[in-house]
XYZ file of C-alpha atoms in Angstrom:
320
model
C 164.484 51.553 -34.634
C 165.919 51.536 -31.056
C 168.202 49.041 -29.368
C 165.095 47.102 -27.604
C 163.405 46.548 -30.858
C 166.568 45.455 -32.967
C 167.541 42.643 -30.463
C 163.571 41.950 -30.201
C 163.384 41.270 -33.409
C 166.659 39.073 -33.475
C 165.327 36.896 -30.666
C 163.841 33.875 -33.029
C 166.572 34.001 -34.900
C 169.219 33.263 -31.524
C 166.610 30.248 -30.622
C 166.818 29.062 -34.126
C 170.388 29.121 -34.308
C 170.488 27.292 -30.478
C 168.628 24.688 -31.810
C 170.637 24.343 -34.610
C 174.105 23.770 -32.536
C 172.415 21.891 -30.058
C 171.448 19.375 -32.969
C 174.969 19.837 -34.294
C 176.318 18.931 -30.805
C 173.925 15.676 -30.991
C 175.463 14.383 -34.427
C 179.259 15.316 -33.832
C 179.506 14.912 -30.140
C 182.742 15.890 -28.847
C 183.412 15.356 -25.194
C 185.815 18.152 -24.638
C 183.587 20.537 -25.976
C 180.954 22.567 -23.719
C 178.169 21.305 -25.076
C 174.215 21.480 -23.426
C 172.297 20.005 -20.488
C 168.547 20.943 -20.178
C 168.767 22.649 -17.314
C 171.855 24.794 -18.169
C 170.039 26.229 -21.325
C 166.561 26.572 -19.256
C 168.437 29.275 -16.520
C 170.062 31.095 -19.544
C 166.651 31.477 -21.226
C 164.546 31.851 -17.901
C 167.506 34.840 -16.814
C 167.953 36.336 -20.649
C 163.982 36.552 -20.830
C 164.182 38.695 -17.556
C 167.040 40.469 -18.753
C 164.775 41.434 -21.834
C 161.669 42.639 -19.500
C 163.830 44.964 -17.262
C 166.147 46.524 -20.028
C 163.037 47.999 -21.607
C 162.845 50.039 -17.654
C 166.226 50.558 -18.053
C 166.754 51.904 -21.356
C 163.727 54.333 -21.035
C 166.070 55.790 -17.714
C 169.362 55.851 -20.309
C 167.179 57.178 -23.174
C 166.112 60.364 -20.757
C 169.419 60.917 -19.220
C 171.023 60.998 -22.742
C 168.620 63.350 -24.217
C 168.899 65.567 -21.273
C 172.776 65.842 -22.162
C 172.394 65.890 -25.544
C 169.939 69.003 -25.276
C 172.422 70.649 -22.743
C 175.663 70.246 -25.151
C 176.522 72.556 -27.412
C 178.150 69.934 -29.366
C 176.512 68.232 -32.576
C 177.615 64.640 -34.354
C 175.349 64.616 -37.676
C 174.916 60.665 -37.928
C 175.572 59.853 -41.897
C 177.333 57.247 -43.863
C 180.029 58.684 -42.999
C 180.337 59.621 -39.626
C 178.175 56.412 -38.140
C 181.151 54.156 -38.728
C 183.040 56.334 -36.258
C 180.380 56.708 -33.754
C 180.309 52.708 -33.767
C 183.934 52.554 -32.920
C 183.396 55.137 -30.600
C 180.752 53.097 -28.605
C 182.950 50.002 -28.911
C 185.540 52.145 -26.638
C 183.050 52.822 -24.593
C 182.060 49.361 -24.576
C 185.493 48.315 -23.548
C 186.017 50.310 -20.393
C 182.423 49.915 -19.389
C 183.123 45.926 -20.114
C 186.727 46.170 -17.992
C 184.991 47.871 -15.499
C 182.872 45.619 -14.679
C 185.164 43.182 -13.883
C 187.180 45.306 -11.747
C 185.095 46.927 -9.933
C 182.910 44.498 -7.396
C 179.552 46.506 -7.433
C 179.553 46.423 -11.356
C 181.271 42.648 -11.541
C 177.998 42.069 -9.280
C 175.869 42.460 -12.511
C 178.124 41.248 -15.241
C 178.958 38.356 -13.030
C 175.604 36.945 -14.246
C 176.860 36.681 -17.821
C 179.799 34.385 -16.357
C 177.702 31.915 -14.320
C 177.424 29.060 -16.708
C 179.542 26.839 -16.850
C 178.770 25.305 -20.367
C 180.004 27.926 -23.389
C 177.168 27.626 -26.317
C 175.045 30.026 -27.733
C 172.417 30.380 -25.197
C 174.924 31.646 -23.253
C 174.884 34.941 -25.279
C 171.508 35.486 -23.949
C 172.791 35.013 -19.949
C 172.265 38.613 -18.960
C 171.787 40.375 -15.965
C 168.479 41.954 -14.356
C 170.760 45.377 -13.299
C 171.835 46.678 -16.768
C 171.113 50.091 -15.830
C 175.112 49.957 -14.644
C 176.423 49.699 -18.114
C 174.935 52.727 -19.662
C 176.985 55.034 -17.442
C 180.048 54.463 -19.455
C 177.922 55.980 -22.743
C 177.325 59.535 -20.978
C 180.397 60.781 -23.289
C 178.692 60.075 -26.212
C 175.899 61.741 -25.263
C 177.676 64.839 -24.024
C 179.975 64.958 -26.799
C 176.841 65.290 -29.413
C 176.133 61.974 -30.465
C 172.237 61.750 -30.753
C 170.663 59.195 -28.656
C 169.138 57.345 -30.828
C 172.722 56.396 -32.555
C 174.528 55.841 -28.911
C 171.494 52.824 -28.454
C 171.546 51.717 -32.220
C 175.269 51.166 -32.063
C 174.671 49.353 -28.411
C 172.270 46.814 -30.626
C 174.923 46.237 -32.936
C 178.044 45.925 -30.539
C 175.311 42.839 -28.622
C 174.288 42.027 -32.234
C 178.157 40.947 -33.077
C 178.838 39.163 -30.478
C 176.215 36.357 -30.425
C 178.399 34.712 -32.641
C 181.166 34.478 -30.447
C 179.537 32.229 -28.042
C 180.502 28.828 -28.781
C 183.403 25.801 -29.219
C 182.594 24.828 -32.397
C 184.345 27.960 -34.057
C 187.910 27.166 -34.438
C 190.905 29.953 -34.078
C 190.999 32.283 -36.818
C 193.869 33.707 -38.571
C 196.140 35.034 -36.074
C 195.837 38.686 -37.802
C 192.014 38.627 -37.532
C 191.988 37.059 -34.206
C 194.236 40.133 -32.970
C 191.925 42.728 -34.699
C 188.057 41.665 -33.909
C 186.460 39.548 -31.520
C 186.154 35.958 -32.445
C 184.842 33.098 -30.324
C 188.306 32.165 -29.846
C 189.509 35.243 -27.809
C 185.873 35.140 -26.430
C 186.094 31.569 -24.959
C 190.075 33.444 -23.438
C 187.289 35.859 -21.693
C 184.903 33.248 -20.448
C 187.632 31.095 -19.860
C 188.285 31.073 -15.289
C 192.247 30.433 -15.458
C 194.503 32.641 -13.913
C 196.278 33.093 -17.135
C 193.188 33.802 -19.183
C 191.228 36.065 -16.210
C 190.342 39.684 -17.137
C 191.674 39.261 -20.839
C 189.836 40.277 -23.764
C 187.331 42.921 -22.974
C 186.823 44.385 -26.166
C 183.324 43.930 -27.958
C 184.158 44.271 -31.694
C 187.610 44.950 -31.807
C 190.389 43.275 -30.070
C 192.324 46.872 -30.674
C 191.307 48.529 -27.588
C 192.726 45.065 -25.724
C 195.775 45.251 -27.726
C 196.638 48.902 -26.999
C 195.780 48.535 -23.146
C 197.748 45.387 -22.693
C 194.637 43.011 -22.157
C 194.515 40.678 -24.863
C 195.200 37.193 -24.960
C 195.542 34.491 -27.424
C 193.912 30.894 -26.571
C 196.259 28.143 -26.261
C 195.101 25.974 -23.757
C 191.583 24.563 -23.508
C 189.326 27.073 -21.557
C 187.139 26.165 -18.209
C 184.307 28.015 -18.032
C 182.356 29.567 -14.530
C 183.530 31.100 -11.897
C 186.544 30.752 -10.046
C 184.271 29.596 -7.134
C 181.183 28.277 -9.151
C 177.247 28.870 -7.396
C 176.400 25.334 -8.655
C 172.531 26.842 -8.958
C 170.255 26.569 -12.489
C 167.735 29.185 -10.110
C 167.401 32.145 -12.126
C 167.022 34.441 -9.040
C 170.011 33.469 -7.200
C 172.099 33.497 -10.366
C 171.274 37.517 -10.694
C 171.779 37.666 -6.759
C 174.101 35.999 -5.819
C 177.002 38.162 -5.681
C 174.687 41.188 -4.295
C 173.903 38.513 -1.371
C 178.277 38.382 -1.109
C 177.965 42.124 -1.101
C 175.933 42.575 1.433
C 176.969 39.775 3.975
C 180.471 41.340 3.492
C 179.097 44.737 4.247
C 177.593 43.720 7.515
C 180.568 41.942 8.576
C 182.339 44.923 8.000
C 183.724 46.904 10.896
C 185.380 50.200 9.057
C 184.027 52.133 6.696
C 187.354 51.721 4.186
C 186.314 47.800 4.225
C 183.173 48.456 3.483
C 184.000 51.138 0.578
C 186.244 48.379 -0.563
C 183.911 45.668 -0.737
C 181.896 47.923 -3.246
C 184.462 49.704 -4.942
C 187.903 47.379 -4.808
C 188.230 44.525 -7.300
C 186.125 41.423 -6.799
C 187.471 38.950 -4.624
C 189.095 41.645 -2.173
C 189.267 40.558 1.742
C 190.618 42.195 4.704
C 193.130 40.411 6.038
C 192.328 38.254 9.535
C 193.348 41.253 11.503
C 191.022 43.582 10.170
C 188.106 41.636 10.979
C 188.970 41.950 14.473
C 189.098 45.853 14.624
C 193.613 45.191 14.127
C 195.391 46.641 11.988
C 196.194 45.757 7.752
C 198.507 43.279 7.154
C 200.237 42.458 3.967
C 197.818 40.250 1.394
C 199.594 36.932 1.973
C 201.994 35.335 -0.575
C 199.844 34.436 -3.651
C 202.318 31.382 -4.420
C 201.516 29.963 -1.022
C 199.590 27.405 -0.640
C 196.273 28.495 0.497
C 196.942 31.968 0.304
C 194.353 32.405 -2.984
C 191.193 30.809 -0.773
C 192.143 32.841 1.835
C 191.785 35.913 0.520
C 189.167 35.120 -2.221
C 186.728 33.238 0.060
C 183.957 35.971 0.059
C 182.974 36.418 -3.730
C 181.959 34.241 -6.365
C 184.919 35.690 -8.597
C 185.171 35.737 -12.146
C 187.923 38.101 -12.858
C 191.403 38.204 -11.030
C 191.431 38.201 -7.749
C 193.732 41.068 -5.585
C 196.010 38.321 -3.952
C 196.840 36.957 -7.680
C 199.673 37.017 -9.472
C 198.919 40.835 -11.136
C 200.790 39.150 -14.846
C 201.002 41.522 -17.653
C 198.741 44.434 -18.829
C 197.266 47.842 -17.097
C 195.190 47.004 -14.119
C 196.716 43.372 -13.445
C-alpha cells in the first residue's frame, strides 16, 4: 500500500474526528481557544481536497525518480521488522530538514506557507496543504540513493503525515515535559504554528522533537500562541491561499533590478528586502536596526511571512 492510498483511506476518519471537536468546541466553548468558523474549515477542506488531487501527479514524478536511483545504487536496505523502524527515523530526518527548509528558504516557504494560512488551529487544519508538494520530496533522494526501496521511503512519508494529525488542535494540554522534549505533541506543534517572534521557526521535527533538540530549534510553549502569518492574507479563496506568496515572488522579481536581488528573493529567507538603495540601482546598506521602531515592516513588507524574518532578532539555535 503506497502513501496516496494510506492517507486515502484515513480521510473519513480526519472528517469524523473534525466533527467530533467541532461538537466538542460547541459544548465546552472556550473563548481563548482557536476554535471554527464555517468558512475557515470550508478553505482548509476546499485546499486539502486539491492538495489530495495533485499529490497523486506528484508522487507518480517522486515514485520514478526514486526508482531510477534506487536501480542505479549499488546499495541495498532489506525493509524487515527490524530495519523499518530505522528507515522511519531516517525519513523523520529527512522530514526535518526538508520541513526547516521550507521555512528558510522563500521558494519552498512559498508552498509550505499554505499550511500556515489559517488563522484558527483545529484539526482541519492538518488537512491545509499545498497544491506544489512536488518540493518536499527532494529532501528524500538520500533514501533512495542510499538503498531504501521506494515503496518504504513513501510508506514511512504516510506515517510521518499519519502522526501528526493529532497534533493539530488546543484542546490537547502540555504533556510531560520529558515526552514533550522527545516527540511531537500538539503543544510544541501549536510553538510551530504559533507567529511570535519568540516561537517563529521552532519545532520542525515531524515525530521526534530530537532532531529540534540537537539542532538548537526547539521550543517549549509558555505563552498562548497566535496563529497566521506574520502579515495575514485575510482570504478563505482557496486559489489565492496556494498563490499568494508565488504572486509576492514574482512582483518582487519584476521589481528587481540585479540579478543577486532577484536570486535572493528565491533563494534568501522569506521576508528578505533590499534595502531603499538597492531599489534605485545604489548600493547595499546595512538591514536597519531590528529594535527600531519600524525597522521590522520595513524590511518585511514584501512577503506574507511565516517564519523569521532576516531583519529579526536571529535568538538562539542554527540558522536564527
Amino acid at each position: 500500500m503506497d502513501n496516496t492510498s494510506l492517507l486515502a483511506l484515513s480521510a473519513p476518519l480526519f472528517v469524523f474526528l473534525v466533527v467530533i471537536e467541532m461538537i466538542y468546541y460547541r459544548l465546552h466553548p472556550d473563548e481563548n481557544a482557536s476554535g471554527y468558523t464555517v468558512r475557515d474549515t470550508a478553505a482548509s477542506f476546499a485546499v486539502g481536497a486539491g492538495a489530495a488531487v495533485v499529490d497523486v501527479l506528484y508522487k507518480m514524478i517522486a515514485v520514478a525518480a526514486f526508482v531510477g536511483l534506487y536501480e542505479l545504487t549499488p546499495l541495498r536496505v532489506e525493509v524487515t521488522w527490524l530495519t523499518f523502524p530505522l528507515i522511519l527515523l531516517a525519513q523523520d530526518f529527512c522530514y526535518y530538514w526538508m520541513h526547516r527548509g521550507h521555512h528558510q528558504v522563500r521558494v519552498l516557504w512559498a508552498s509550505h506557507v499554505v499550511h500556515h494560512s489559517s488563522r484558527k488551529y483545529n484539526f482541519s487544519t492538518s488537512v491545509r496543504q499545498p497544491w506544489t508538494g512536488l518540493t518536499s520530496q527532494i529532501f528524500y533522494i538520500p533514501l533512495a540513493v542510499a538503498g531504501v526501496p521506494p515503496w518504504a521511503i513513501l510508506l514511512c512519508g504516510a506515517i510521518n503525515m499519519l502522526t501528526q494529525f493529532w497534533l493539530h488542535t488546543d484542546r490537547i494540554g502540555r504533556l510531560p515535559r520529558y515526552i514533550e522534549r522527545l516527540i511531537n505533541t500538539p503543544s510544541s506543534h501549536r510553538v510551530h504554528h504559533a507567529s511570535q517572534g519568540g516561537y517563529l521557526d521552532r519545532n520542525f521535527g515531524g515525530i521526534l522533537m530530537t532532531w529540534d533538540q540537537i539542532f538548537g530549534t526547539w521550543a517549549e510553549e509558555k505563552e498562548r500562541p497566535v496563529y497566521g502569518l506574520t502579515k495575514n492574507i485575510d482570504t478563505f479563496n482557496p486559489l489565492r491561499i496556494v498563490s499568494h506568496e508565488y504572486a509576492a515572488i514574482g512582483r518582487d522579481l519584476a521589481r528587481a533590478t540585479r540579478w543577486q536581488d532577484r536570486a535572493r528573493h528565491l533563494l534568501g529567507r522569506p521576508g528578505w528586502q533590499p534595502a531603499p538603495a538597492a531599489l534605485a540601482s545604489g548600493p547595499h546598506h546595512e538591514p536597519p536596526d531590528p529594535r527600531a521602531a519600524g525597522s521590522r515592516g520595513a524590511c518585511c513588507a514584501g512577503s506574507t511571512r511565516g517564519a523569521r524574518c532576516t531583519c529579526e532578532p536571529t535568538g538562539a539555535g542554527i540558522g536564527h
